[in-house]
Amino acid sequence: MAAPIVKQEPSEDVDIEAKIIELCGQNPKGISDDVIKQAIPQSDIQQRVIAVNRLLSTNRLELLKSGTKILYRLKDPDSANQVKGADTEEKVVFQIIKDSQNKGIWTRDIRIKSNLKNIQVLNKILKNLESKKLIKAVKSVNASKKKVYMLYNLEPDQSVTGGPWYSASEFESEFVEILNAQAHKFLQQRALDANKVYPEEPWTRLQASYATADDVLKYITNLGISKVNLTVKDMEAILDTLIFDGKAELSARTTGTASQTTGDSSVKIYRAVRPLTDTSGFVRTPCGVCPVITRCTLDGLISPKTCIYLKDWLEF
Amino acid sequence: MSRVNTELCYQIVKEYYGEIVANVASFLIRSKSSSLGVIVQRTCYDSKQVKQALLTLIKQNIVTFSQTKSGSIEYTAKPEAILWILRFPNYIHCAKTLFGDAAELLVEELLLQGQTDLGSAVVKTTNKLNESLRSSGSNLPEISQSLIRDKAVLLVKARLIRRCEDVILGKSGQFGVAVSEVTEPEQLFLLPTAIDFETSPGLKRPASDNMESKAKRIKLEAGEANEQEENKVHKSQGPGYWRVNVYQFHHHFRDQVIIAAVAKNIDQRASEVMRTMLRLSETRSNPLSLESEPLSFTEISNAMPKDKILQKNMLDQYLKCLSDNCYNFVTKVGESGGGLYQINIFKAIKAICVSHIETIVLERFGSKALRMFRVLLTDKQVEQKQVEERAMLPPKEAKELLYKMFAENFITLTELSKTPDHAPTRTFYFFNVSLIQVSRMILERCYQAISNMMVRRQKCLSENKRLLDKQDRVEAIIASLDAEGAIEQKEEVEQMVTPSEKAQLKKISDAAKTLELSEIQLDQTIFILETYLSYTLHPPEVKK
């Protein structure tokens, strides 16, 4: 009699294990013992304990505490393999970092969550994990001194990197300026072409000189200036800077059909413009750009009679 | 009146009318209004000098007078009238472009005299024109006075010149005590009659020119009342006095500025459309209102100048451009008459003024600062971080420029505290631009800059006085030798000015020219800023 029982047991255990994993797969938040019990009514408590323990020791399940109940949850097989050979503290820290996803997490928050009071220990753990290339430190744009940790294979979120305008948490002002200049060039060319095609029809010419952000983006992409993939939204930000430079003008055009993504029936269009007036006469004199004009008086130390700026200006 | 402004007024009056007049004027500006006695006491000139200075100022429309309740005469200065002196070249040029050479000379004469009767102005103008004809050696017939008179009538019709206000007489009827308030502005533009062109003093009333200056003198000596003149007769029967109506010139300049802006924004033909619209509205709408009267499409189409006539659909397109674009210079207000259009004069002036301020920011702080400045203009209340993000500038650079602009009062800061203790950590700091404040500040700076230019120019000339005098003398000698036909001596005299001196002279004249040019350019900025401020600060006034 004993032989068949012995033969049967392992297969039953495997069944129970498989069942538990299946259940956990259905409930990613975790399952309690009661759930297992209902799902596998024929198993007794002993069998379940053995099955769960084996799963825990092979790192396929993890134990969670929810109130007074104990929950079992499926453990990511990858991560299970990755932290292999690490101690529990490392595993905990790794888990916390993993939960933060591509937003990253700050050392202080790790300390609070992991309950590791000793900073040195935590630093050592982080260093360890970093050297194993499991996690990486990324500098946040919001606070240059703040380092956030995230899994090694993740692409940092825009809120951390600051979008395409940042590289290594430094603002790429040159990149922005180049895009700004190219966008301006594109719009100017549009206006010129429109001038040639419709010299006699001012309104048509005006309409033809407008371009959408999409058009500008296509032009920029074809130029191949940008190594990063820019979105239409990024392009709009660049075009906004052109507007603030006073080099472009914004208008809207109805597309007729509402676009599916935004639900807007109008599209932003841009056009190159020239400033409304010439340079003011004020700044054509040295006084207009004089840094000390507030202290300039007739008989003071700074005076038009002795002013060196005026002297240089008049002698050319 | 700011210190800078008073200083500038002093410089201008000093340059044109001398030091005594300048001191009297600047005293009057500072004291608002005072009586003759007080002026004499404070300026330390004797009463005769002060009276003469006041006479000059009254004649130049800079000072007016009125009687206080106690019966004494008080003199009040109009500092803006002093600043208008800077615009004289513009007025003259404007008259020339609008109505030709004769009008130019007429306006010049009126500006020079301040107030004068039309008769003598016409005579002088005719003489000047004929003289230049003779000297140029052309065989054209002499220009008759009646031609110039017609020009004068034309100028009055265009409201570029007007009558002076009457002088109210005191109780005794012997001397003027105040300049009358104009109740009916149209009266100032009554067309000149034959009497107005009267010049020969003997006909209607004796010594009319002389008489006026006496009449003024009497006003000054109000307390003494020792002269017997019949002012009433003078005013009602003699030729009236005329002056330039600067306000009309200012409206014209304003229109020119708008037209130029349209030409820059759209094209030359659009500016022609705008010009036609402004010309049409000029006679119809109150020049100080924020918008013009509506103009219909047909009207505009018919009023376009013959050589620049546009196809109907083209004009329609231009009007569409003007109203849908171009900072809304024009609004479509109705459909009747092929479409009713209105010019938004205030919007146009504001856009132009903002553009001017932007060029100043650009030159002073660079294009990155301009970008932030425009972010503030568009988004009104912005936090520092938002400014950086919107302008897409590196935070460090943005911060530096932003605070530089803040330190120089181009932008302002609003604090909004979440808690009553105004702790910096719990407070929002919003940057913003107050256009009126910035305009005023730049206006002040412009006044100072003009004053600086004038001081520098005078210094430049006085430092090289000896050299300039020498040049004058040499030129005089050469001229006299030329008349005698002595060529050998002429060369000798010419060599009296050494090459190095010649180089120096050229330098001086170049410098003086540059400075004068900047004075005129500065005045254009001042004009735009003043126009914008006058539109924002005062509700439209009664037509003058």
mmCIF file of N, CA, C and O in Angstrom, chain A residues 165 171 173 177 180 199-205 210 237 240-241 243-246 249 271 274 277-278 280-285 287-290 293-294 296 298 304-305 307 311 313, chain B residues 7 11 261 264 267 269 314 317-318 320-321 324-325 351-352 355-356 359-360 363-364 371 374-375 378 390-394 445-446 448-449 452-453 455-456 459 514 518 521-522 525:
data_model
loop_
_atom_site.group_PDB
_atom_site.id
_atom_site.type_symbol
_atom_site.label_atom_id
_atom_site.label_comp_id
_atom_site.label_asym_id
_atom_site.label_seq_id
_atom_site.Cartn_x
_atom_site.Cartn_y
_atom_site.Cartn_z
ATOM 1 N N TRP A 165 15.085 67.363 -24.358
ATOM 2 C CA TRP A 165 15.943 68.556 -24.275
ATOM 3 C C TRP A 165 17.072 68.393 -23.281
ATOM 4 O O TRP A 165 17.871 69.283 -23.098
ATOM 5 N N PHE A 171 20.660 70.619 -19.526
ATOM 6 C CA PHE A 171 19.771 71.160 -20.547
ATOM 7 C C PHE A 171 20.576 71.426 -21.819
ATOM 8 O O PHE A 171 21.595 72.105 -21.784
ATOM 9 N N SER A 173 20.883 73.397 -24.480
ATOM 10 C CA SER A 173 20.364 74.635 -25.080
ATOM 11 C C SER A 173 20.804 74.757 -26.535
ATOM 12 O O SER A 173 20.089 75.319 -27.356
ATOM 13 N N GLU A 177 18.440 75.544 -29.662
ATOM 14 C CA GLU A 177 18.690 76.691 -30.536
ATOM 15 C C GLU A 177 18.763 76.271 -32.001
ATOM 16 O O GLU A 177 18.260 76.961 -32.886
ATOM 17 N N ASN A 180 15.339 75.535 -33.163
ATOM 18 C CA ASN A 180 14.658 76.820 -33.274
ATOM 19 C C ASN A 180 15.033 77.499 -34.586
ATOM 20 O O ASN A 180 14.178 77.954 -35.347
ATOM 21 N N PRO A 199 1.632 86.207 -55.801
ATOM 22 C CA PRO A 199 1.974 87.613 -55.563
ATOM 23 C C PRO A 199 0.750 88.526 -55.577
ATOM 24 O O PRO A 199 0.767 89.610 -55.029
ATOM 25 N N GLU A 200 -0.315 88.063 -56.227
ATOM 26 C CA GLU A 200 -1.477 88.937 -56.407
ATOM 27 C C GLU A 200 -2.629 88.620 -55.457
ATOM 28 O O GLU A 200 -3.655 89.256 -55.499
ATOM 29 N N GLU A 201 -2.458 87.589 -54.650
ATOM 30 C CA GLU A 201 -3.574 87.213 -53.782
ATOM 31 C C GLU A 201 -3.121 87.169 -52.333
ATOM 32 O O GLU A 201 -2.672 86.140 -51.840
ATOM 33 N N PRO A 202 -3.227 88.291 -51.660
ATOM 34 C CA PRO A 202 -2.667 88.381 -50.310
ATOM 35 C C PRO A 202 -3.238 87.358 -49.331
ATOM 36 O O PRO A 202 -2.504 86.811 -48.521
ATOM 37 N N TRP A 203 -4.535 87.098 -49.435
ATOM 38 C CA TRP A 203 -5.135 86.198 -48.444
ATOM 39 C C TRP A 203 -4.672 84.760 -48.680
ATOM 40 O O TRP A 203 -4.285 84.065 -47.734
ATOM 41 N N THR A 204 -4.680 84.349 -49.934
ATOM 42 C CA THR A 204 -4.214 82.996 -50.259
ATOM 43 C C THR A 204 -2.746 82.857 -49.881
ATOM 44 O O THR A 204 -2.318 81.833 -49.357
ATOM 45 N N ARG A 205 -2.000 83.933 -50.134
ATOM 46 C CA ARG A 205 -0.582 83.929 -49.810
ATOM 47 C C ARG A 205 -0.389 83.740 -48.309
ATOM 48 O O ARG A 205 0.431 82.949 -47.863
ATOM 49 N N TYR A 210 1.384 79.541 -43.907
ATOM 50 C CA TYR A 210 1.283 78.838 -42.631
ATOM 51 C C TYR A 210 1.753 77.392 -42.765
ATOM 52 O O TYR A 210 1.612 76.774 -43.811
ATOM 53 N N ALA A 237 6.586 72.867 -28.767
ATOM 54 C CA ALA A 237 7.343 73.614 -27.760
ATOM 55 C C ALA A 237 8.416 74.459 -28.424
ATOM 56 O O ALA A 237 8.637 75.616 -28.063
ATOM 57 N N ASP A 240 6.827 77.306 -30.129
ATOM 58 C CA ASP A 240 6.440 78.316 -29.133
ATOM 59 C C ASP A 240 7.595 79.267 -28.855
ATOM 60 O O ASP A 240 7.392 80.478 -28.725
ATOM 61 N N THR A 241 8.805 78.708 -28.779
ATOM 62 C CA THR A 241 9.938 79.594 -28.523
ATOM 63 C C THR A 241 10.117 80.570 -29.676
ATOM 64 O O THR A 241 10.496 81.712 -29.470
ATOM 65 N N ILE A 243 7.687 81.801 -31.387
ATOM 66 C CA ILE A 243 6.681 82.838 -31.182
ATOM 67 C C ILE A 243 7.181 83.837 -30.139
ATOM 68 O O ILE A 243 7.062 85.044 -30.302
ATOM 69 N N PHE A 244 7.779 83.302 -29.081
ATOM 70 C CA PHE A 244 8.271 84.194 -28.029
ATOM 71 C C PHE A 244 9.458 85.027 -28.518
ATOM 72 O O PHE A 244 9.726 86.088 -27.981
ATOM 73 N N ASP A 245 10.149 84.508 -29.520
ATOM 74 C CA ASP A 245 11.228 85.309 -30.104
ATOM 75 C C ASP A 245 10.677 86.424 -30.983
ATOM 76 O O ASP A 245 11.409 87.282 -31.426
ATOM 77 N N GLY A 246 9.377 86.374 -31.250
ATOM 78 C CA GLY A 246 8.777 87.366 -32.135
ATOM 79 C C GLY A 246 9.049 87.057 -33.590
ATOM 80 O O GLY A 246 8.920 87.916 -34.445
ATOM 81 N N GLU A 249 4.202 83.447 -35.741
ATOM 82 C CA GLU A 249 2.870 83.842 -35.314
ATOM 83 C C GLU A 249 2.031 82.571 -35.277
ATOM 84 O O GLU A 249 2.188 81.688 -36.120
ATOM 85 N N ARG A 271 3.468 80.668 -38.693
ATOM 86 C CA ARG A 271 3.896 81.446 -39.859
ATOM 87 C C ARG A 271 5.026 82.367 -39.417
ATOM 88 O O ARG A 271 5.005 82.896 -38.297
ATOM 89 N N ARG A 274 7.841 89.201 -39.417
ATOM 90 C CA ARG A 274 8.909 90.137 -39.104
ATOM 91 C C ARG A 274 8.417 91.066 -38.001
ATOM 92 O O ARG A 274 7.212 91.236 -37.833
ATOM 93 N N THR A 277 8.073 96.909 -36.025
ATOM 94 C CA THR A 277 8.764 98.197 -36.154
ATOM 95 C C THR A 277 10.273 97.980 -36.263
ATOM 96 O O THR A 277 10.773 96.916 -35.942
ATOM 97 N N ASP A 278 10.930 99.018 -36.693
ATOM 98 C CA ASP A 278 12.388 98.986 -36.717
ATOM 99 C C ASP A 278 12.906 99.151 -35.298
ATOM 100 O O ASP A 278 12.147 99.446 -34.387
ATOM 101 N N SER A 280 14.140 100.663 -32.136
ATOM 102 C CA SER A 280 13.790 101.961 -31.574
ATOM 103 C C SER A 280 15.006 102.891 -31.541
ATOM 104 O O SER A 280 16.130 102.446 -31.333
ATOM 105 N N GLY A 281 14.740 104.174 -31.755
ATOM 106 C CA GLY A 281 15.820 105.157 -31.752
ATOM 107 C C GLY A 281 16.563 105.199 -30.441
ATOM 108 O O GLY A 281 17.743 105.528 -30.395
ATOM 109 N N PHE A 282 15.869 104.836 -29.392
ATOM 110 C CA PHE A 282 16.473 104.881 -28.052
ATOM 111 C C PHE A 282 17.723 104.014 -27.967
ATOM 112 O O PHE A 282 18.761 104.443 -27.478
ATOM 113 N N VAL A 283 17.608 102.775 -28.469
ATOM 114 C CA VAL A 283 18.747 101.873 -28.338
ATOM 115 C C VAL A 283 19.775 102.057 -29.448
ATOM 116 O O VAL A 283 20.773 101.358 -29.485
ATOM 117 N N ARG A 284 19.503 103.010 -30.350
ATOM 118 C CA ARG A 284 20.539 103.314 -31.332
ATOM 119 C C ARG A 284 21.539 104.296 -30.755
ATOM 120 O O ARG A 284 22.566 104.567 -31.351
ATOM 121 N N THR A 285 21.227 104.852 -29.610
ATOM 122 C CA THR A 285 22.186 105.717 -28.925
ATOM 123 C C THR A 285 22.839 104.906 -27.809
ATOM 124 O O THR A 285 22.248 103.951 -27.316
ATOM 125 N N CYS A 287 23.073 105.687 -24.854
ATOM 126 C CA CYS A 287 22.278 105.824 -23.628
ATOM 127 C C CYS A 287 21.257 104.708 -23.510
ATOM 128 O O CYS A 287 20.876 104.310 -22.416
ATOM 129 N N GLY A 288 20.778 104.200 -24.669
ATOM 130 C CA GLY A 288 19.749 103.171 -24.642
ATOM 131 C C GLY A 288 20.237 101.870 -24.024
ATOM 132 O O GLY A 288 19.450 101.127 -23.457
ATOM 133 N N VAL A 289 21.521 101.606 -24.159
ATOM 134 C CA VAL A 289 22.036 100.357 -23.611
ATOM 135 C C VAL A 289 23.023 100.627 -22.474
ATOM 136 O O VAL A 289 23.730 99.727 -22.032
ATOM 137 N N CYS A 290 23.053 101.868 -22.013
ATOM 138 C CA CYS A 290 24.009 102.258 -20.981
ATOM 139 C C CYS A 290 23.698 101.540 -19.664
ATOM 140 O O CYS A 290 22.570 101.551 -19.202
ATOM 141 N N ILE A 293 22.933 104.307 -16.661
ATOM 142 C CA ILE A 293 22.146 105.505 -16.978
ATOM 143 C C ILE A 293 21.418 106.054 -15.748
ATOM 144 O O ILE A 293 21.215 107.251 -15.614
ATOM 145 N N THR A 294 21.095 105.167 -14.813
ATOM 146 C CA THR A 294 20.378 105.654 -13.628
ATOM 147 C C THR A 294 21.256 106.556 -12.768
ATOM 148 O O THR A 294 20.761 107.329 -11.967
ATOM 149 N N CYS A 296 23.518 108.617 -14.097
ATOM 150 C CA CYS A 296 24.081 109.643 -14.965
ATOM 151 C C CYS A 296 23.452 111.002 -14.661
ATOM 152 O O CYS A 296 22.235 111.152 -14.740
ATOM 153 N N LEU A 298 24.227 115.551 -14.822
ATOM 154 C CA LEU A 298 25.003 116.536 -15.576
ATOM 155 C C LEU A 298 26.362 116.811 -14.965
ATOM 156 O O LEU A 298 27.357 116.937 -15.667
ATOM 157 N N PRO A 304 27.162 113.065 -19.160
ATOM 158 C CA PRO A 304 27.269 113.053 -20.624
ATOM 159 C C PRO A 304 28.489 113.830 -21.132
ATOM 160 O O PRO A 304 28.983 113.577 -22.230
ATOM 161 N N LYS A 305 28.961 114.769 -20.305
ATOM 162 C CA LYS A 305 30.088 115.581 -20.764
ATOM 163 C C LYS A 305 31.368 114.764 -20.845
ATOM 164 O O LYS A 305 32.233 115.008 -21.676
ATOM 165 N N CYS A 307 31.325 111.251 -20.752
ATOM 166 C CA CYS A 307 30.972 109.843 -20.959
ATOM 167 C C CYS A 307 31.887 109.180 -21.998
ATOM 168 O O CYS A 307 32.060 109.668 -23.111
ATOM 169 N N LYS A 311 31.930 108.994 -26.236
ATOM 170 C CA LYS A 311 33.170 109.334 -26.934
ATOM 171 C C LYS A 311 33.497 108.270 -27.975
ATOM 172 O O LYS A 311 33.769 108.567 -29.142
ATOM 173 N N TRP A 313 31.520 106.194 -29.299
ATOM 174 C CA TRP A 313 30.473 106.135 -30.324
ATOM 175 C C TRP A 313 30.696 107.209 -31.398
ATOM 176 O O TRP A 313 30.566 106.961 -32.591
ATOM 177 N N GLU B 7 15.075 118.959 -16.577
ATOM 178 C CA GLU B 7 16.423 119.198 -17.077
ATOM 179 C C GLU B 7 16.414 119.310 -18.612
ATOM 180 O O GLU B 7 17.020 120.199 -19.196
ATOM 181 N N GLN B 11 17.403 122.416 -21.052
ATOM 182 C CA GLN B 11 18.386 122.334 -22.131
ATOM 183 C C GLN B 11 17.818 122.853 -23.452
ATOM 184 O O GLN B 11 18.482 123.576 -24.182
ATOM 185 N N ALA B 261 3.791 100.263 -40.032
ATOM 186 C CA ALA B 261 3.727 98.946 -39.395
ATOM 187 C C ALA B 261 3.020 97.953 -40.306
ATOM 188 O O ALA B 261 3.442 96.803 -40.432
ATOM 189 N N LYS B 264 5.238 96.773 -43.014
ATOM 190 C CA LYS B 264 6.212 95.787 -42.551
ATOM 191 C C LYS B 264 5.551 94.433 -42.346
ATOM 192 O O LYS B 264 6.149 93.395 -42.581
ATOM 193 N N ASP B 267 2.348 94.022 -46.736
ATOM 194 C CA ASP B 267 3.190 94.534 -47.822
ATOM 195 C C ASP B 267 2.802 95.966 -48.148
ATOM 196 O O ASP B 267 1.939 96.558 -47.508
ATOM 197 N N ARG B 269 1.224 97.278 -50.623
ATOM 198 C CA ARG B 269 -0.141 97.552 -51.085
ATOM 199 C C ARG B 269 -1.129 97.556 -49.925
ATOM 200 O O ARG B 269 -2.068 98.338 -49.906
ATOM 201 N N MET B 314 -9.151 91.541 -54.765
ATOM 202 C CA MET B 314 -7.848 91.730 -54.137
ATOM 203 C C MET B 314 -7.990 92.625 -52.900
ATOM 204 O O MET B 314 -7.428 92.334 -51.839
ATOM 205 N N GLN B 317 -9.385 90.676 -50.225
ATOM 206 C CA GLN B 317 -8.386 89.819 -49.579
ATOM 207 C C GLN B 317 -7.509 90.625 -48.631
ATOM 208 O O GLN B 317 -7.189 90.176 -47.533
ATOM 209 N N TYR B 318 -7.144 91.818 -49.061
ATOM 210 C CA TYR B 318 -6.298 92.652 -48.196
ATOM 211 C C TYR B 318 -7.025 93.006 -46.907
ATOM 212 O O TYR B 318 -6.450 92.975 -45.822
ATOM 213 N N LYS B 320 -9.325 91.323 -45.537
ATOM 214 C CA LYS B 320 -9.405 90.091 -44.755
ATOM 215 C C LYS B 320 -8.092 89.883 -43.996
ATOM 216 O O LYS B 320 -8.086 89.528 -42.817
ATOM 217 N N CYS B 321 -6.983 90.124 -44.685
ATOM 218 C CA CYS B 321 -5.673 90.004 -44.043
ATOM 219 C C CYS B 321 -5.562 90.965 -42.871
ATOM 220 O O CYS B 321 -5.090 90.609 -41.797
ATOM 221 N N ASP B 324 -8.116 89.724 -40.064
ATOM 222 C CA ASP B 324 -7.907 88.425 -39.428
ATOM 223 C C ASP B 324 -6.500 88.256 -38.904
ATOM 224 O O ASP B 324 -6.207 87.334 -38.154
ATOM 225 N N ASN B 325 -5.634 89.134 -39.325
ATOM 226 C CA ASN B 325 -4.242 88.955 -38.982
ATOM 227 C C ASN B 325 -3.694 90.304 -38.550
ATOM 228 O O ASN B 325 -4.444 91.186 -38.206
ATOM 229 N N ALA B 351 0.189 97.669 -30.145
ATOM 230 C CA ALA B 351 1.073 96.668 -30.758
ATOM 231 C C ALA B 351 2.398 97.301 -31.159
ATOM 232 O O ALA B 351 3.467 96.721 -30.956
ATOM 233 N N ILE B 352 2.321 98.521 -31.703
ATOM 234 C CA ILE B 352 3.540 99.196 -32.147
ATOM 235 C C ILE B 352 4.412 99.558 -30.954
ATOM 236 O O ILE B 352 5.625 99.383 -30.970
ATOM 237 N N SER B 355 6.039 96.531 -29.631
ATOM 238 C CA SER B 355 7.127 96.147 -30.513
ATOM 239 C C SER B 355 8.360 97.016 -30.266
ATOM 240 O O SER B 355 9.493 96.527 -30.280
ATOM 241 N N HIS B 356 8.120 98.303 -30.017
ATOM 242 C CA HIS B 356 9.235 99.204 -29.723
ATOM 243 C C HIS B 356 9.941 98.796 -28.440
ATOM 244 O O HIS B 356 11.171 98.740 -28.382
ATOM 245 N N THR B 359 12.079 95.817 -28.985
ATOM 246 C CA THR B 359 13.384 96.059 -29.607
ATOM 247 C C THR B 359 14.361 96.597 -28.566
ATOM 248 O O THR B 359 15.553 96.299 -28.615
ATOM 249 N N ILE B 360 13.842 97.368 -27.631
ATOM 250 C CA ILE B 360 14.722 97.916 -26.595
ATOM 251 C C ILE B 360 15.236 96.782 -25.702
ATOM 252 O O ILE B 360 16.429 96.703 -25.399
ATOM 253 N N GLU B 363 17.894 94.800 -27.569
ATOM 254 C CA GLU B 363 19.211 95.415 -27.666
ATOM 255 C C GLU B 363 19.903 95.459 -26.310
ATOM 256 O O GLU B 363 21.108 95.358 -26.208
ATOM 257 N N ARG B 364 19.097 95.637 -25.280
ATOM 258 C CA ARG B 364 19.685 95.825 -23.967
ATOM 259 C C ARG B 364 20.073 94.509 -23.319
ATOM 260 O O ARG B 364 21.088 94.429 -22.635
ATOM 261 N N ARG B 371 12.970 86.661 -25.322
ATOM 262 C CA ARG B 371 12.063 85.516 -25.330
ATOM 263 C C ARG B 371 11.325 85.418 -23.997
ATOM 264 O O ARG B 371 10.110 85.242 -23.960
ATOM 265 N N ARG B 374 8.777 88.168 -23.625
ATOM 266 C CA ARG B 374 7.533 87.912 -24.361
ATOM 267 C C ARG B 374 6.714 86.799 -23.726
ATOM 268 O O ARG B 374 5.486 86.795 -23.828
ATOM 269 N N VAL B 375 7.379 85.863 -23.067
ATOM 270 C CA VAL B 375 6.637 84.853 -22.304
ATOM 271 C C VAL B 375 5.801 85.562 -21.247
ATOM 272 O O VAL B 375 4.615 85.293 -21.074
ATOM 273 N N THR B 378 2.831 87.352 -22.787
ATOM 274 C CA THR B 378 1.737 86.492 -23.236
ATOM 275 C C THR B 378 1.035 85.834 -22.058
ATOM 276 O O THR B 378 -0.194 85.781 -22.022
ATOM 277 N N ARG B 390 8.946 77.514 -20.532
ATOM 278 C CA ARG B 390 8.286 78.036 -21.729
ATOM 279 C C ARG B 390 9.304 78.574 -22.722
ATOM 280 O O ARG B 390 9.163 78.408 -23.921
ATOM 281 N N ALA B 391 10.312 79.245 -22.189
ATOM 282 C CA ALA B 391 11.299 79.863 -23.085
ATOM 283 C C ALA B 391 12.354 78.855 -23.504
ATOM 284 O O ALA B 391 13.155 79.129 -24.387
ATOM 285 N N MET B 392 12.352 77.675 -22.876
ATOM 286 C CA MET B 392 13.314 76.619 -23.159
ATOM 287 C C MET B 392 14.752 77.120 -23.083
ATOM 288 O O MET B 392 15.532 76.997 -24.026
ATOM 289 N N LEU B 393 15.038 77.693 -21.947
ATOM 290 C CA LEU B 393 16.396 78.188 -21.737
ATOM 291 C C LEU B 393 17.000 77.450 -20.551
ATOM 292 O O LEU B 393 16.279 77.020 -19.660
ATOM 293 N N PRO B 394 18.329 77.281 -20.554
ATOM 294 C CA PRO B 394 18.946 76.640 -19.395
ATOM 295 C C PRO B 394 18.686 77.468 -18.138
ATOM 296 O O PRO B 394 18.828 78.700 -18.174
ATOM 297 N N ARG B 445 13.877 107.621 -19.595
ATOM 298 C CA ARG B 445 15.235 107.386 -20.087
ATOM 299 C C ARG B 445 15.463 108.112 -21.407
ATOM 300 O O ARG B 445 16.550 108.612 -21.654
ATOM 301 N N CYS B 446 14.417 108.135 -22.245
ATOM 302 C CA CYS B 446 14.555 108.821 -23.528
ATOM 303 C C CYS B 446 14.791 110.306 -23.301
ATOM 304 O O CYS B 446 15.626 110.914 -23.964
ATOM 305 N N GLN B 448 16.152 111.633 -20.793
ATOM 306 C CA GLN B 448 17.518 111.797 -20.331
ATOM 307 C C GLN B 448 18.506 111.659 -21.497
ATOM 308 O O GLN B 448 19.458 112.430 -21.597
ATOM 309 N N ALA B 449 18.234 110.684 -22.361
ATOM 310 C CA ALA B 449 19.146 110.464 -23.484
ATOM 311 C C ALA B 449 19.197 111.702 -24.377
ATOM 312 O O ALA B 449 20.276 112.138 -24.770
ATOM 313 N N ASN B 452 21.155 114.298 -22.738
ATOM 314 C CA ASN B 452 22.577 113.953 -22.835
ATOM 315 C C ASN B 452 23.152 114.302 -24.200
ATOM 316 O O ASN B 452 24.250 114.838 -24.316
ATOM 317 N N MET B 453 22.372 113.978 -25.247
ATOM 318 C CA MET B 453 22.832 114.259 -26.605
ATOM 319 C C MET B 453 23.059 115.764 -26.776
ATOM 320 O O MET B 453 24.049 116.194 -27.370
ATOM 321 N N VAL B 455 23.608 118.055 -24.451
ATOM 322 C CA VAL B 455 24.744 118.522 -23.652
ATOM 323 C C VAL B 455 26.041 118.180 -24.364
ATOM 324 O O VAL B 455 26.945 119.012 -24.485
ATOM 325 N N ARG B 456 26.082 116.952 -24.872
ATOM 326 C CA ARG B 456 27.307 116.505 -25.529
ATOM 327 C C ARG B 456 27.591 117.348 -26.783
ATOM 328 O O ARG B 456 28.722 117.711 -27.064
ATOM 329 N N LYS B 459 28.854 120.689 -25.835
ATOM 330 C CA LYS B 459 30.219 120.596 -25.337
ATOM 331 C C LYS B 459 31.194 120.450 -26.507
ATOM 332 O O LYS B 459 32.232 121.106 -26.571
ATOM 333 N N THR B 514 25.546 113.178 -36.122
ATOM 334 C CA THR B 514 25.105 111.935 -35.478
ATOM 335 C C THR B 514 24.234 112.255 -34.275
ATOM 336 O O THR B 514 23.183 111.651 -34.060
ATOM 337 N N SER B 518 20.292 111.393 -33.739
ATOM 338 C CA SER B 518 19.750 110.577 -32.646
ATOM 339 C C SER B 518 18.690 111.331 -31.869
ATOM 340 O O SER B 518 17.759 110.722 -31.352
ATOM 341 N N GLN B 521 15.611 110.701 -33.792
ATOM 342 C CA GLN B 521 15.177 109.312 -33.644
ATOM 343 C C GLN B 521 14.614 109.053 -32.256
ATOM 344 O O GLN B 521 13.626 108.348 -32.091
ATOM 345 N N LEU B 522 15.254 109.640 -31.267
ATOM 346 C CA LEU B 522 14.765 109.490 -29.903
ATOM 347 C C LEU B 522 13.368 110.074 -29.787
ATOM 348 O O LEU B 522 12.498 109.530 -29.116
ATOM 349 N N THR B 525 10.706 107.642 -30.775
ATOM 350 C CA THR B 525 10.369 106.704 -29.705
ATOM 351 C C THR B 525 9.484 107.399 -28.671
ATOM 352 O O THR B 525 8.475 106.853 -28.219
#
